Coordinates of C-alpha atoms in Angstrom, one line a residue:
Chain A
M1 CA -22.7 14.0 18.1
K2 CA -24.3 17.4 18.0
E3 CA -24.6 19.1 14.6
N4 CA -22.8 22.4 15.0
T5 CA -23.7 24.7 12.1
S6 CA -22.5 28.3 12.7
L7 CA -24.0 31.3 11.1
A8 CA -20.9 31.7 8.9
A9 CA -21.3 28.2 7.6
K10 CA -24.9 28.9 6.8
I11 CA -24.1 32.1 5.0
S12 CA -21.2 30.5 3.0
G13 CA -23.6 27.8 1.9
A14 CA -26.3 30.2 0.7
P15 CA -24.9 31.0 -2.8
Y16 CA -24.7 27.3 -3.6
I17 CA -28.2 26.7 -2.5
A18 CA -29.4 29.7 -4.4
W19 CA -27.6 28.4 -7.5
M20 CA -29.1 25.0 -7.2
I21 CA -32.6 26.4 -6.9
I22 CA -32.2 28.8 -9.8
F23 CA -30.3 26.7 -12.2
I24 CA -31.3 23.1 -11.3
I25 CA -34.6 22.8 -9.5
F26 CA -36.4 25.7 -11.2
P27 CA -35.4 24.6 -14.8
L28 CA -36.5 21.1 -14.0
A29 CA -39.8 22.4 -12.8
V30 CA -40.1 24.4 -16.1
V31 CA -39.4 21.3 -18.1
A32 CA -42.1 19.4 -16.2
Y33 CA -44.5 22.3 -16.7
F34 CA -44.0 22.3 -20.5
A35 CA -44.2 18.5 -20.6
F36 CA -47.7 18.5 -19.1
T37 CA -49.1 21.6 -20.9
D38 CA -50.0 22.4 -24.5
S39 CA -49.0 25.5 -26.5
S40 CA -51.8 27.5 -24.9
G41 CA -50.6 26.5 -21.4
S42 CA -53.5 24.3 -20.3
F43 CA -52.8 20.9 -18.7
T44 CA -52.6 17.9 -21.1
L45 CA -51.2 14.4 -21.2
N46 CA -51.1 14.5 -25.0
N47 CA -47.3 15.1 -25.0
I48 CA -46.7 12.0 -22.9
A49 CA -49.0 10.0 -25.0
T50 CA -47.3 11.1 -28.2
L51 CA -44.0 9.6 -26.8
S52 CA -45.1 6.1 -27.7
R53 CA -44.6 7.0 -31.4
Y54 CA -40.9 7.5 -30.6
S55 CA -40.4 4.3 -28.6
D56 CA -38.2 2.8 -31.3
I57 CA -35.9 5.9 -31.1
F58 CA -35.8 5.7 -27.3
L59 CA -34.9 2.0 -27.5
R60 CA -32.2 2.6 -30.2
S61 CA -30.7 5.4 -28.1
I62 CA -30.5 3.2 -25.0
W63 CA -29.2 0.2 -27.1
F64 CA -26.5 2.3 -28.8
G65 CA -25.6 3.9 -25.5
A66 CA -25.3 0.5 -23.8
I67 CA -23.1 -0.9 -26.6
A68 CA -20.8 2.2 -26.5
T69 CA -20.6 1.9 -22.7
I70 CA -19.6 -1.8 -22.9
I71 CA -17.0 -1.1 -25.6
C72 CA -15.6 1.7 -23.5
L73 CA -15.4 -0.5 -20.4
V74 CA -13.7 -3.3 -22.3
I75 CA -11.1 -1.0 -23.7
S76 CA -10.6 1.1 -20.6
Y77 CA -10.4 -1.6 -17.9
P78 CA -7.1 -3.2 -19.0
L79 CA -5.8 0.1 -20.2
A80 CA -6.4 1.8 -16.8
Y81 CA -4.8 -1.2 -15.1
I82 CA -1.7 -1.1 -17.3
I83 CA -1.4 2.7 -16.8
S84 CA -1.6 2.3 -13.0
Q85 CA 1.3 -0.2 -13.1
T86 CA 3.7 1.9 -15.1
A87 CA 6.2 4.3 -13.6
Q88 CA 4.9 7.4 -11.9
D89 CA 6.3 9.9 -14.4
N90 CA 4.9 8.0 -17.4
Q91 CA 1.5 7.7 -15.8
R92 CA 1.2 11.5 -15.8
I93 CA 2.1 11.7 -19.5
I94 CA -0.3 8.9 -20.5
I95 CA -3.2 10.4 -18.6
M96 CA -2.5 13.7 -20.2
L97 CA -2.6 12.0 -23.6
V98 CA -5.9 10.4 -22.6
M99 CA -7.4 13.7 -21.7
L100 CA -6.0 15.7 -24.6
P101 CA -8.9 15.0 -27.1
M102 CA -11.3 16.3 -24.4
W103 CA -9.7 19.7 -24.8
M104 CA -10.5 19.7 -28.5
N105 CA -14.0 20.9 -29.6
F106 CA -16.6 18.2 -29.7
L107 CA -17.9 19.2 -33.2
L108 CA -14.4 19.3 -34.5
R109 CA -13.6 15.8 -33.3
T110 CA -16.8 14.4 -34.9
Y111 CA -16.0 16.2 -38.1
S112 CA -12.6 14.6 -38.2
W113 CA -14.1 11.2 -38.0
M114 CA -16.3 12.1 -41.0
L115 CA -13.2 12.8 -43.0
I116 CA -11.6 9.6 -41.9
L117 CA -14.6 7.3 -42.5
E118 CA -16.2 8.9 -45.7
D119 CA -16.5 6.9 -48.9
T120 CA -13.8 9.0 -50.3
G121 CA -12.2 9.5 -46.9
I122 CA -8.7 8.7 -45.6
I123 CA -9.2 5.1 -44.9
N124 CA -10.9 4.3 -48.2
N125 CA -8.3 6.2 -50.1
W126 CA -5.7 4.0 -48.6
L127 CA -7.7 0.9 -49.4
I128 CA -8.1 1.9 -53.0
K129 CA -4.4 2.7 -53.3
L130 CA -3.6 -0.7 -51.9
G131 CA -5.9 -2.1 -54.6
L132 CA -8.6 -3.2 -52.2
E133 CA -12.4 -2.6 -52.4
P134 CA -13.5 0.5 -50.5
V135 CA -15.7 -0.2 -47.5
Q136 CA -18.9 1.5 -46.4
M137 CA -18.1 3.0 -43.0
I138 CA -19.8 6.3 -42.8
N139 CA -23.6 6.3 -42.3
T140 CA -23.5 3.0 -40.5
S141 CA -24.6 2.2 -36.9
G142 CA -20.9 1.2 -36.3
A143 CA -19.8 4.7 -37.2
V144 CA -22.3 6.2 -34.7
I145 CA -21.1 4.0 -31.9
L146 CA -17.5 4.6 -32.8
G147 CA -18.2 8.3 -32.4
M148 CA -19.7 7.8 -29.0
V149 CA -16.8 5.6 -27.9
Y150 CA -14.2 8.0 -29.1
N151 CA -15.9 11.0 -27.5
Y152 CA -16.6 9.4 -24.1
L153 CA -13.7 7.0 -23.6
P154 CA -11.8 9.4 -21.3
Y155 CA -14.7 9.5 -18.9
M156 CA -14.4 5.7 -18.5
I157 CA -10.6 5.6 -18.2
L158 CA -10.2 8.4 -15.7
P159 CA -12.4 7.0 -12.8
L160 CA -11.0 3.5 -13.4
Y161 CA -7.4 4.7 -13.4
S162 CA -8.0 6.9 -10.3
I163 CA -9.2 3.9 -8.3
M164 CA -6.6 1.5 -9.6
S165 CA -3.7 3.9 -9.0
R166 CA -4.8 4.2 -5.3
M167 CA -5.0 0.4 -4.9
D168 CA -2.3 -0.7 -2.4
N169 CA 0.1 -3.0 -4.2
S170 CA 0.6 -5.0 -1.1
I171 CA -3.1 -6.1 -1.3
I172 CA -2.3 -7.7 -4.6
E173 CA 0.8 -9.2 -3.2
A174 CA -1.2 -10.5 -0.2
A175 CA -3.6 -12.2 -2.6
R176 CA -0.7 -13.8 -4.5
D177 CA 0.9 -14.8 -1.2
L178 CA -2.3 -16.6 -0.1
G179 CA -2.3 -18.8 -3.2
G180 CA -3.9 -16.7 -6.0
N181 CA -2.7 -16.9 -9.6
S182 CA -3.1 -13.8 -11.8
A183 CA -6.6 -14.7 -13.0
K184 CA -7.8 -15.4 -9.5
I185 CA -6.3 -12.1 -8.2
V186 CA -8.1 -10.1 -10.9
Q187 CA -11.4 -11.9 -10.3
K188 CA -11.4 -11.9 -6.5
V189 CA -9.5 -8.8 -5.6
V190 CA -8.8 -6.3 -8.3
F191 CA -12.2 -6.3 -9.9
P192 CA -14.3 -6.1 -6.7
I193 CA -12.1 -3.3 -5.3
S194 CA -12.3 -1.3 -8.6
M195 CA -16.1 -1.7 -8.7
P196 CA -16.9 1.9 -7.6
G197 CA -14.7 3.1 -10.5
V198 CA -16.6 0.8 -12.9
V199 CA -19.9 2.1 -11.7
S200 CA -18.9 5.8 -12.0
G201 CA -17.3 5.1 -15.4
I202 CA -20.4 3.5 -16.7
T203 CA -22.5 6.3 -15.5
M204 CA -20.3 9.0 -17.0
V205 CA -20.3 7.3 -20.4
F206 CA -23.8 5.9 -20.6
V207 CA -25.7 9.1 -19.6
P208 CA -24.1 11.3 -22.3
S209 CA -24.1 8.5 -24.9
V210 CA -27.9 8.0 -24.5
S211 CA -28.7 11.6 -24.7
T212 CA -26.1 12.6 -27.3
F213 CA -27.0 14.4 -30.5
Y214 CA -25.1 15.5 -33.6
I215 CA -22.9 12.4 -33.6
S216 CA -25.6 10.3 -35.3
Q217 CA -26.5 13.2 -37.7
K218 CA -22.9 13.5 -38.9
L219 CA -21.7 9.9 -38.7
G220 CA -25.0 8.1 -39.2
G221 CA -26.2 10.1 -42.1
G222 CA -29.6 10.6 -40.5
K223 CA -30.4 6.9 -40.7
F224 CA -30.0 6.3 -37.0
T225 CA -31.8 9.2 -35.4
L226 CA -31.3 9.2 -31.6
I227 CA -33.5 10.7 -29.0
G228 CA -31.1 13.6 -28.5
D229 CA -31.5 14.6 -32.1
V230 CA -35.3 14.4 -31.9
I231 CA -35.3 16.7 -28.8
E232 CA -33.0 19.1 -30.6
M233 CA -35.4 19.1 -33.5
Q234 CA -38.3 19.9 -31.3
F235 CA -36.6 23.0 -30.0
Q236 CA -34.7 24.1 -33.1
T237 CA -37.0 23.4 -36.0
S238 CA -40.5 22.4 -34.9
Y239 CA -40.7 24.8 -32.0
N240 CA -42.7 22.2 -30.1
Y241 CA -41.3 22.9 -26.7
N242 CA -43.9 20.9 -25.0
L243 CA -43.1 17.6 -26.8
G244 CA -39.4 18.3 -26.4
A245 CA -39.8 18.8 -22.7
A246 CA -41.8 15.6 -22.4
M247 CA -39.1 13.7 -24.3
S248 CA -36.4 15.1 -22.0
L249 CA -38.3 14.1 -18.9
A250 CA -38.9 10.6 -20.2
L251 CA -35.2 10.3 -21.1
M252 CA -34.3 11.3 -17.6
V253 CA -36.6 8.7 -16.1
L254 CA -35.3 6.0 -18.4
I255 CA -31.7 6.8 -17.6
L256 CA -32.4 6.8 -13.9
A257 CA -34.2 3.4 -14.3
C258 CA -31.2 2.0 -16.2
L259 CA -28.7 3.2 -13.6
F260 CA -31.0 1.8 -10.8
V261 CA -31.0 -1.6 -12.5
M262 CA -27.2 -1.5 -12.9
N263 CA -26.8 -0.5 -9.2
K264 CA -28.8 -3.6 -8.2
F265 CA -26.2 -5.8 -10.0
T266 CA -23.3 -4.2 -8.3
D267 CA -22.8 -4.6 -4.6
E268 CA -24.9 -3.0 -1.9
D269 CA -23.0 0.1 -0.8
D270 CA -20.1 0.3 -3.2
G271 CA -21.8 2.5 -5.7
G272 CA -21.7 5.7 -3.7
I273 CA -20.6 7.8 -6.6
L274 CA -23.7 7.0 -8.6
V275 CA -26.2 9.8 -9.4
Chain B
M1 CA 24.9 -27.8 9.2
E2 CA 22.0 -29.2 11.1
N3 CA 19.4 -31.1 9.2
N4 CA 16.4 -29.2 10.5
V5 CA 17.3 -26.1 8.5
I6 CA 14.2 -24.9 6.7
I7 CA 15.4 -21.9 4.8
D8 CA 18.9 -21.4 3.5
L9 CA 20.1 -18.3 1.7
K10 CA 23.3 -18.8 -0.2
N11 CA 25.3 -15.8 -1.3
I12 CA 22.3 -13.7 -2.2
A13 CA 23.0 -10.5 -4.1
V14 CA 20.4 -8.0 -5.3
T15 CA 20.9 -4.8 -7.3
F16 CA 18.3 -2.1 -8.1
D17 CA 19.2 0.4 -10.8
E18 CA 22.9 -0.6 -10.5
E19 CA 22.8 0.1 -6.8
P20 CA 23.7 -2.9 -4.7
I21 CA 21.0 -3.6 -2.1
L22 CA 22.2 -7.0 -0.8
K23 CA 25.8 -7.9 -1.1
G24 CA 26.2 -11.6 -0.5
I25 CA 23.8 -12.7 2.2
N26 CA 24.4 -16.1 3.8
L27 CA 21.8 -17.1 6.3
Y28 CA 20.2 -20.3 7.4
I29 CA 17.1 -20.5 9.5
R30 CA 16.1 -23.5 11.5
D31 CA 12.6 -24.9 11.6
G32 CA 10.6 -23.5 14.5
E33 CA 13.0 -20.6 15.1
F34 CA 12.0 -17.0 15.8
V35 CA 14.5 -15.0 13.7
T36 CA 14.6 -11.3 13.5
L37 CA 16.3 -9.3 10.8
L38 CA 17.3 -6.0 12.5
G39 CA 18.8 -2.9 11.0
P40 CA 18.2 0.7 10.0
S41 CA 16.1 1.6 7.0
G42 CA 17.7 0.7 3.7
C43 CA 19.9 -2.0 5.2
G44 CA 18.3 -4.7 3.0
K45 CA 16.1 -6.5 5.7
T46 CA 12.8 -6.1 3.8
T47 CA 14.5 -7.0 0.5
T48 CA 15.7 -10.2 2.2
L49 CA 12.2 -11.0 3.4
R50 CA 10.7 -10.4 -0.1
I51 CA 13.2 -12.8 -1.6
I52 CA 12.1 -15.5 0.8
A53 CA 8.5 -14.7 0.0
G54 CA 9.1 -14.9 -3.7
F55 CA 8.1 -11.3 -4.5
L56 CA 11.6 -10.6 -5.6
E57 CA 14.2 -12.7 -7.4
P58 CA 17.9 -12.3 -6.4
N59 CA 20.3 -11.3 -9.1
S60 CA 22.5 -14.1 -7.9
G61 CA 22.6 -16.7 -5.2
D62 CA 20.3 -19.6 -4.2
V63 CA 17.2 -19.6 -2.1
M64 CA 16.8 -23.1 -0.5
F65 CA 13.7 -24.4 1.2
E66 CA 14.3 -27.7 2.9
N67 CA 17.4 -28.3 0.7
K68 CA 15.4 -27.7 -2.5
R69 CA 16.3 -24.6 -4.6
I70 CA 13.2 -22.5 -4.9
N71 CA 14.5 -19.6 -7.1
G72 CA 11.8 -18.8 -9.6
V73 CA 9.0 -20.5 -7.7
P74 CA 6.1 -17.9 -7.5
P75 CA 4.9 -16.7 -4.1
H76 CA 1.6 -18.7 -4.3
K77 CA 3.5 -21.9 -4.6
R78 CA 5.7 -21.4 -1.6
Q79 CA 4.8 -22.6 1.9
V80 CA 5.6 -19.2 3.2
N81 CA 3.2 -16.4 4.0
T82 CA 3.7 -12.7 4.7
I83 CA 2.2 -10.2 7.2
F84 CA 2.5 -6.9 5.6
Q85 CA 3.5 -3.6 7.2
R86 CA 0.2 -2.0 6.6
Y87 CA -1.9 -5.1 7.0
A88 CA -3.0 -5.3 3.3
L89 CA -6.5 -6.6 4.2
F90 CA -9.0 -6.9 1.4
P91 CA -11.3 -3.9 1.9
H92 CA -14.3 -5.4 0.1
L93 CA -14.4 -8.5 2.3
N94 CA -15.5 -8.8 5.9
V95 CA -13.2 -10.3 8.6
Y96 CA -14.4 -13.9 8.0
E97 CA -13.9 -13.7 4.3
N98 CA -10.5 -12.1 4.7
V99 CA -9.4 -15.1 6.8
A100 CA -11.1 -17.5 4.5
F101 CA -9.5 -16.1 1.4
G102 CA -6.6 -18.5 1.1
L103 CA -8.7 -21.4 2.1
R104 CA -11.3 -20.7 -0.7
L105 CA -8.5 -20.5 -3.2
K106 CA -7.6 -24.0 -2.1
K107 CA -11.2 -25.0 -2.8
L108 CA -11.5 -26.6 0.6
P109 CA -15.0 -27.8 1.7
E110 CA -17.1 -25.1 3.4
K111 CA -17.2 -26.9 6.7
E112 CA -13.5 -27.1 6.9
I113 CA -13.1 -23.5 6.0
R114 CA -15.6 -22.4 8.7
Q115 CA -13.7 -24.6 11.3
T116 CA -10.3 -23.1 10.4
V117 CA -11.5 -19.5 10.3
E118 CA -13.1 -19.8 13.7
E119 CA -10.0 -21.5 15.1
M120 CA -7.8 -18.7 13.7
L121 CA -10.0 -15.9 14.9
S122 CA -10.0 -17.3 18.4
L123 CA -6.2 -17.7 18.2
V124 CA -5.9 -14.0 17.6
N125 CA -8.6 -13.1 20.1
L126 CA -11.1 -11.9 17.5
K127 CA -14.0 -14.2 18.2
G128 CA -17.3 -12.6 17.3
F129 CA -15.7 -10.2 14.8
S130 CA -16.5 -12.4 11.7
K131 CA -19.2 -10.2 10.2
R132 CA -17.3 -6.9 10.8
K133 CA -16.0 -4.8 8.0
V134 CA -12.3 -4.5 8.1
E135 CA -12.4 -0.7 7.9
S136 CA -14.3 -0.6 11.1
L137 CA -11.5 -2.3 13.0
S138 CA -8.7 -0.6 14.9
G139 CA -5.1 -0.9 13.7
G140 CA -4.4 -3.6 16.3
Q141 CA -7.5 -5.6 15.3
Q142 CA -6.6 -5.3 11.6
Q143 CA -3.2 -6.6 12.3
R144 CA -4.8 -9.6 14.1
V145 CA -7.0 -10.3 11.1
A146 CA -3.9 -10.2 8.9
I147 CA -2.1 -12.7 11.2
A148 CA -5.2 -15.0 11.2
R149 CA -5.4 -14.8 7.4
A150 CA -1.8 -15.8 6.9
L151 CA -1.9 -18.5 9.5
A152 CA -5.1 -20.0 8.2
V153 CA -3.3 -21.4 5.1
K154 CA -0.9 -23.2 7.5
P155 CA 2.4 -21.9 6.3
R156 CA 5.7 -23.5 7.3
V157 CA 7.3 -20.1 7.6
L158 CA 5.6 -16.8 8.5
L159 CA 7.3 -13.6 7.3
L160 CA 6.5 -10.4 9.3
D161 CA 7.5 -7.1 7.8
E162 CA 7.5 -4.6 10.6
P163 CA 4.0 -5.7 11.6
L164 CA 3.8 -3.6 14.7
G165 CA 5.3 -0.4 13.2
A166 CA 2.0 1.4 12.9
L167 CA 0.7 0.7 16.4
D168 CA 1.2 2.8 19.5
L169 CA 3.8 1.8 22.1
K170 CA 1.5 0.1 24.6
L171 CA -0.3 -2.0 22.0
R172 CA 3.0 -2.8 20.4
K173 CA 4.2 -4.3 23.7
D174 CA 1.1 -6.4 24.1
M175 CA 1.3 -7.6 20.5
Q176 CA 4.9 -8.6 20.9
I177 CA 4.0 -10.9 23.7
E178 CA 1.1 -12.3 21.8
L179 CA 3.0 -12.9 18.6
K180 CA 5.7 -14.7 20.6
N181 CA 3.0 -16.8 22.3
I182 CA 1.4 -17.7 18.9
Q183 CA 4.8 -18.7 17.5
Q184 CA 5.5 -20.9 20.4
R185 CA 2.1 -22.5 20.4
L186 CA 2.1 -23.3 16.7
G187 CA 5.8 -24.1 16.5
I188 CA 6.2 -22.6 13.1
T189 CA 9.2 -20.5 11.9
F190 CA 8.8 -16.7 12.2
I191 CA 11.1 -14.4 10.3
Y192 CA 10.5 -10.9 11.7
V193 CA 11.8 -7.7 10.3
T194 CA 12.1 -4.6 12.5
H195 CA 14.3 -1.6 13.1
D196 CA 13.3 -1.6 16.8
Q197 CA 16.2 -3.2 18.7
E198 CA 14.2 -3.6 21.9
E199 CA 11.6 -5.6 19.9
A200 CA 14.3 -7.7 18.4
L201 CA 15.9 -8.5 21.7
S202 CA 12.8 -9.3 23.6
M203 CA 11.1 -11.6 21.0
S204 CA 13.8 -13.5 19.1
D205 CA 15.7 -16.7 19.4
T206 CA 18.2 -15.4 16.9
V207 CA 18.9 -11.8 15.9
V208 CA 20.4 -11.0 12.5
V209 CA 21.9 -7.5 12.5
M210 CA 22.1 -6.0 9.0
D211 CA 23.5 -2.8 7.6
C212 CA 24.4 -1.6 4.1
G213 CA 23.2 -4.9 2.5
R214 CA 25.4 -7.1 4.6
I215 CA 24.9 -9.2 7.7
Q216 CA 26.9 -7.6 10.5
Q217 CA 26.3 -10.2 13.2
I218 CA 24.1 -13.3 13.8
G219 CA 23.5 -14.4 17.4
T220 CA 21.2 -14.8 20.3
P221 CA 19.9 -11.6 21.8
I222 CA 22.3 -11.9 24.7
D223 CA 25.3 -12.5 22.5
I224 CA 24.4 -9.6 20.3
Y225 CA 24.1 -7.3 23.3
N226 CA 27.1 -8.5 25.3
E227 CA 29.4 -9.4 22.5
P228 CA 28.8 -7.1 19.6
K229 CA 31.2 -7.8 16.7
N230 CA 31.8 -4.2 15.6
A231 CA 31.0 -0.6 16.4
F232 CA 27.9 -0.6 14.2
V233 CA 26.3 -3.5 16.2
A234 CA 27.4 -2.1 19.5
D235 CA 25.9 1.3 18.7
F236 CA 22.7 0.0 17.1
I237 CA 21.8 -2.4 19.9
G238 CA 21.4 -0.3 23.0
E239 CA 23.6 2.6 24.0
S240 CA 27.4 2.2 23.9
N241 CA 30.5 4.2 24.7
I242 CA 33.0 3.0 22.0
L243 CA 36.5 4.1 22.7
D244 CA 39.9 3.6 21.0
G245 CA 42.0 1.3 23.0
I246 CA 45.2 -0.6 22.9
M247 CA 45.4 -4.2 23.9
K248 CA 48.4 -4.3 26.3
S249 CA 48.4 -8.1 26.7
D250 CA 45.8 -10.7 27.3
Y251 CA 43.2 -9.5 29.9
S252 CA 44.6 -6.0 29.9
V253 CA 43.5 -3.0 27.8
E254 CA 44.4 0.7 27.9
F255 CA 41.9 3.4 27.1
S256 CA 41.1 6.9 28.4
G257 CA 44.6 7.1 29.7
H258 CA 44.2 4.2 32.1
T259 CA 44.9 0.5 31.9
F260 CA 42.0 -1.7 32.8
E261 CA 41.7 -5.3 33.5
C262 CA 39.3 -7.1 31.1
L263 CA 38.1 -10.6 30.2
D264 CA 39.2 -10.6 26.5
K265 CA 42.3 -12.3 25.1
G266 CA 43.7 -13.5 21.8
F267 CA 44.7 -10.1 20.4
D268 CA 48.2 -9.1 19.2
K269 CA 50.3 -7.2 21.7
N270 CA 49.6 -3.5 21.4
E271 CA 46.9 -4.1 18.8
S272 CA 44.5 -1.2 18.3
V273 CA 41.0 -2.2 19.3
D274 CA 37.5 -0.7 19.8
V275 CA 36.4 -0.9 23.5
V276 CA 32.7 -1.0 24.3
V277 CA 31.4 0.0 27.7
R278 CA 27.6 0.0 28.2
P279 CA 26.3 3.1 30.1
E280 CA 24.6 1.0 32.8
D281 CA 27.8 -0.9 33.5
V282 CA 29.8 2.1 34.8
D283 CA 29.9 2.7 38.5
V284 CA 29.9 6.3 39.7
V285 CA 32.2 7.0 42.7
A286 CA 34.0 9.9 44.4
V287 CA 36.7 11.5 42.3
E288 CA 39.6 10.1 44.4
K289 CA 38.2 6.5 44.2
G290 CA 37.7 6.6 40.4
A291 CA 40.0 4.9 37.9
I292 CA 39.2 7.8 35.6
C293 CA 37.3 10.9 36.2
G294 CA 35.4 13.6 34.3
T295 CA 32.9 16.4 34.4
V296 CA 29.1 15.9 34.1
T297 CA 27.9 18.1 31.2
S298 CA 24.2 17.2 31.2
V299 CA 21.7 15.1 33.2
T300 CA 18.4 13.8 32.1
F301 CA 15.9 12.0 34.3
K302 CA 14.6 8.9 32.6
G303 CA 12.4 7.4 35.4
V304 CA 14.4 4.3 36.2
H305 CA 17.7 6.1 36.2
F306 CA 19.5 9.3 35.4
E307 CA 21.2 9.6 32.1
M308 CA 24.3 11.8 32.1
I309 CA 26.8 12.8 29.6
V310 CA 30.3 12.9 31.2
D311 CA 33.3 14.6 29.6
I312 CA 36.4 12.5 30.1
D313 CA 39.5 14.1 28.4
G314 CA 37.3 15.5 25.6
F315 CA 35.4 12.2 24.9
K316 CA 31.7 12.3 25.9
W317 CA 30.5 9.2 27.7
M318 CA 26.9 8.3 28.4
I319 CA 26.5 6.9 31.9
Q320 CA 23.3 5.7 33.5
S321 CA 23.1 5.8 37.3
T322 CA 20.3 5.7 39.9
D323 CA 22.2 8.3 42.0
Q324 CA 21.5 11.8 41.0
Q325 CA 24.5 14.0 39.9
F326 CA 24.4 17.6 38.8
E327 CA 25.7 19.4 35.8
G328 CA 29.3 20.5 36.5
D329 CA 30.0 17.9 39.1
E330 CA 33.4 16.1 39.0
I331 CA 32.9 12.4 39.3
G332 CA 35.0 9.3 39.4
L333 CA 34.3 6.2 37.4
V334 CA 35.0 2.5 38.1
I335 CA 34.7 -0.1 35.3
E336 CA 34.7 -3.7 36.3
P337 CA 36.5 -6.3 34.0
D338 CA 33.2 -7.9 32.9
A339 CA 31.8 -4.5 31.9
I340 CA 34.5 -4.1 29.2
H341 CA 34.0 -5.7 25.7
I342 CA 36.9 -5.6 23.2
M343 CA 36.2 -5.6 19.4
K344 CA 38.6 -5.8 16.5
K345 CA 38.9 -2.6 14.4
S346 CA 36.4 -2.5 11.5
D347 CA 35.2 -0.1 8.8
Y348 CA 32.8 1.2 11.4
S349 CA 35.5 2.2 13.9
G350 CA 35.4 5.8 14.9
Q351 CA 31.9 6.4 13.5
F352 CA 29.9 5.6 16.6
G353 CA 29.9 5.6 20.3
D354 CA 30.8 9.3 21.1
Y355 CA 28.0 11.3 22.7
S356 CA 29.3 14.7 22.0
S357 CA 26.6 15.5 19.5
F358 CA 24.0 13.5 21.3
S359 CA 20.5 14.8 21.9
D360 CA 17.2 13.0 22.4
E361 CA 15.7 15.1 19.7
I362 CA 18.2 13.9 17.1
E363 CA 17.6 10.4 18.2
Q364 CA 13.9 10.7 17.8
L365 CA 14.2 12.4 14.4
S366 CA 16.3 9.6 13.1
S367 CA 14.1 6.9 14.4
A368 CA 11.1 8.6 13.1
S369 CA 12.6 8.8 9.6
E370 CA 13.4 5.1 9.8
E371 CA 9.7 4.3 10.3
V372 CA 8.7 5.9 7.0

């Protein structure tokens, strides 16, 4: 088939191409430039070399991000399936409820969790009133991961729900008809078909979780510094743009590597949504 | 009842949201029979099929499989498999794995699976398609895969829910013949759902005409066509002129202001009846030779014949003839005794069989909406 690109098509594409060059390609080049130069602007590999000092923070970020992603998946998968099986009108309401927190400011949401989890917060107040021992919840790794799960859960539910609601019910009936019990149907039909949704859900939760900042400062009490917080520090307080840029670059490479590995585990050409 | 009955529905009733869908269905199906459930959309034919498959439990009544009650037995434990309207193939599996799906669930040895899959693929003329993705196949090929997949698990009964509805006319005709051949070769029972009367007549051993959640008539295709039980069946199967008539005596009926000789008997004297005359059974003659006469109001060329609407005392008849007439012509009609079929009056009397509002467009619109 002959590619037929008219002049109009080329012109209408131009603004988007310009946008991508100005706001995506160029900034990336700037980040790379800063990462490989020192404050006087001459080439150096020092920034990259310094990163090894932060390797534990990188690892922790990926570890926390992975745990949050797995928890999101475990919660969302059955939920998305249940939503897709309810009546049409109810589906719309439930999905709106799922999305509702996303319309609330991110900082506000995280602050509310502080109020709930604090030593003198809502939960511990109840525990004390019930005559129980208060529990340390704030400033734990659990609180940080909870913050991630709470903030990014909708990004897992929505792609899963969207693929499950489009799944033809007669496919499930066909599987049942051919001798599948419920467990077999989920294992052999529902899960494989929903794989693209799983992949895009994981991507959309894992990427922001790994690079998130603020959550760990507020809910982790500074004990669980994540790479996003360190990068923020480089730009906001240390004014070391070069190290900050190197960290951002390294984080990007690590995330791409993680997604690449995950893609290897899922089937050949199902993961079209990825990256 | 004969002892080779494989499926027996006894007084099945189904209600959705307090709306009755099936109102007391009684139907038995013999082993090896090709049975078609025929009716307009919403008549309950697909619901009946889903009850046999086990996807739906009736509110009352018994579903018997070889004289054992199987109400409550889930679909995967019934020796019955379904071909779905839109194929319902597994999009993540290739052709081979789709056909092998049921066999793998049975945990058969790999060698046996391969043998069966290959056998089934050659049965539906899809040899060499094993490795293809199902999305890359045409509609007809996908339907073949669905047939192979269902037959691979060796069902006793195959249920087909409008399996050819999505195919174009030419392909549909080919597949009709092929399905019939497969059924005869394997000797298993087919229960086929369609709203296409031609399909039903040409494929089936037995046709079950349904409307409004009830069975209107069960019979061979020839019986259904020649001896419809009521105005609904007469109208739904083929074209019919249905007239009010009075049975003068045995073998004599009056309609359109003339008394005709007929082959029917056993009615009360002067009983009101519905009279069916098929458009192709009317002979067109000169006015002075006709038993009754009328004015041609429209003529449509249909290829094999001309289809005309003829006004006889205000009642519009459809008449098919190979001789061309023209709009406004006065013609005479002769109706032989064997062209007349008499039916008892029913709830459907007066609703069908007059072509005064007939147009091809309306016909097409209504059949298109049935396909949805």
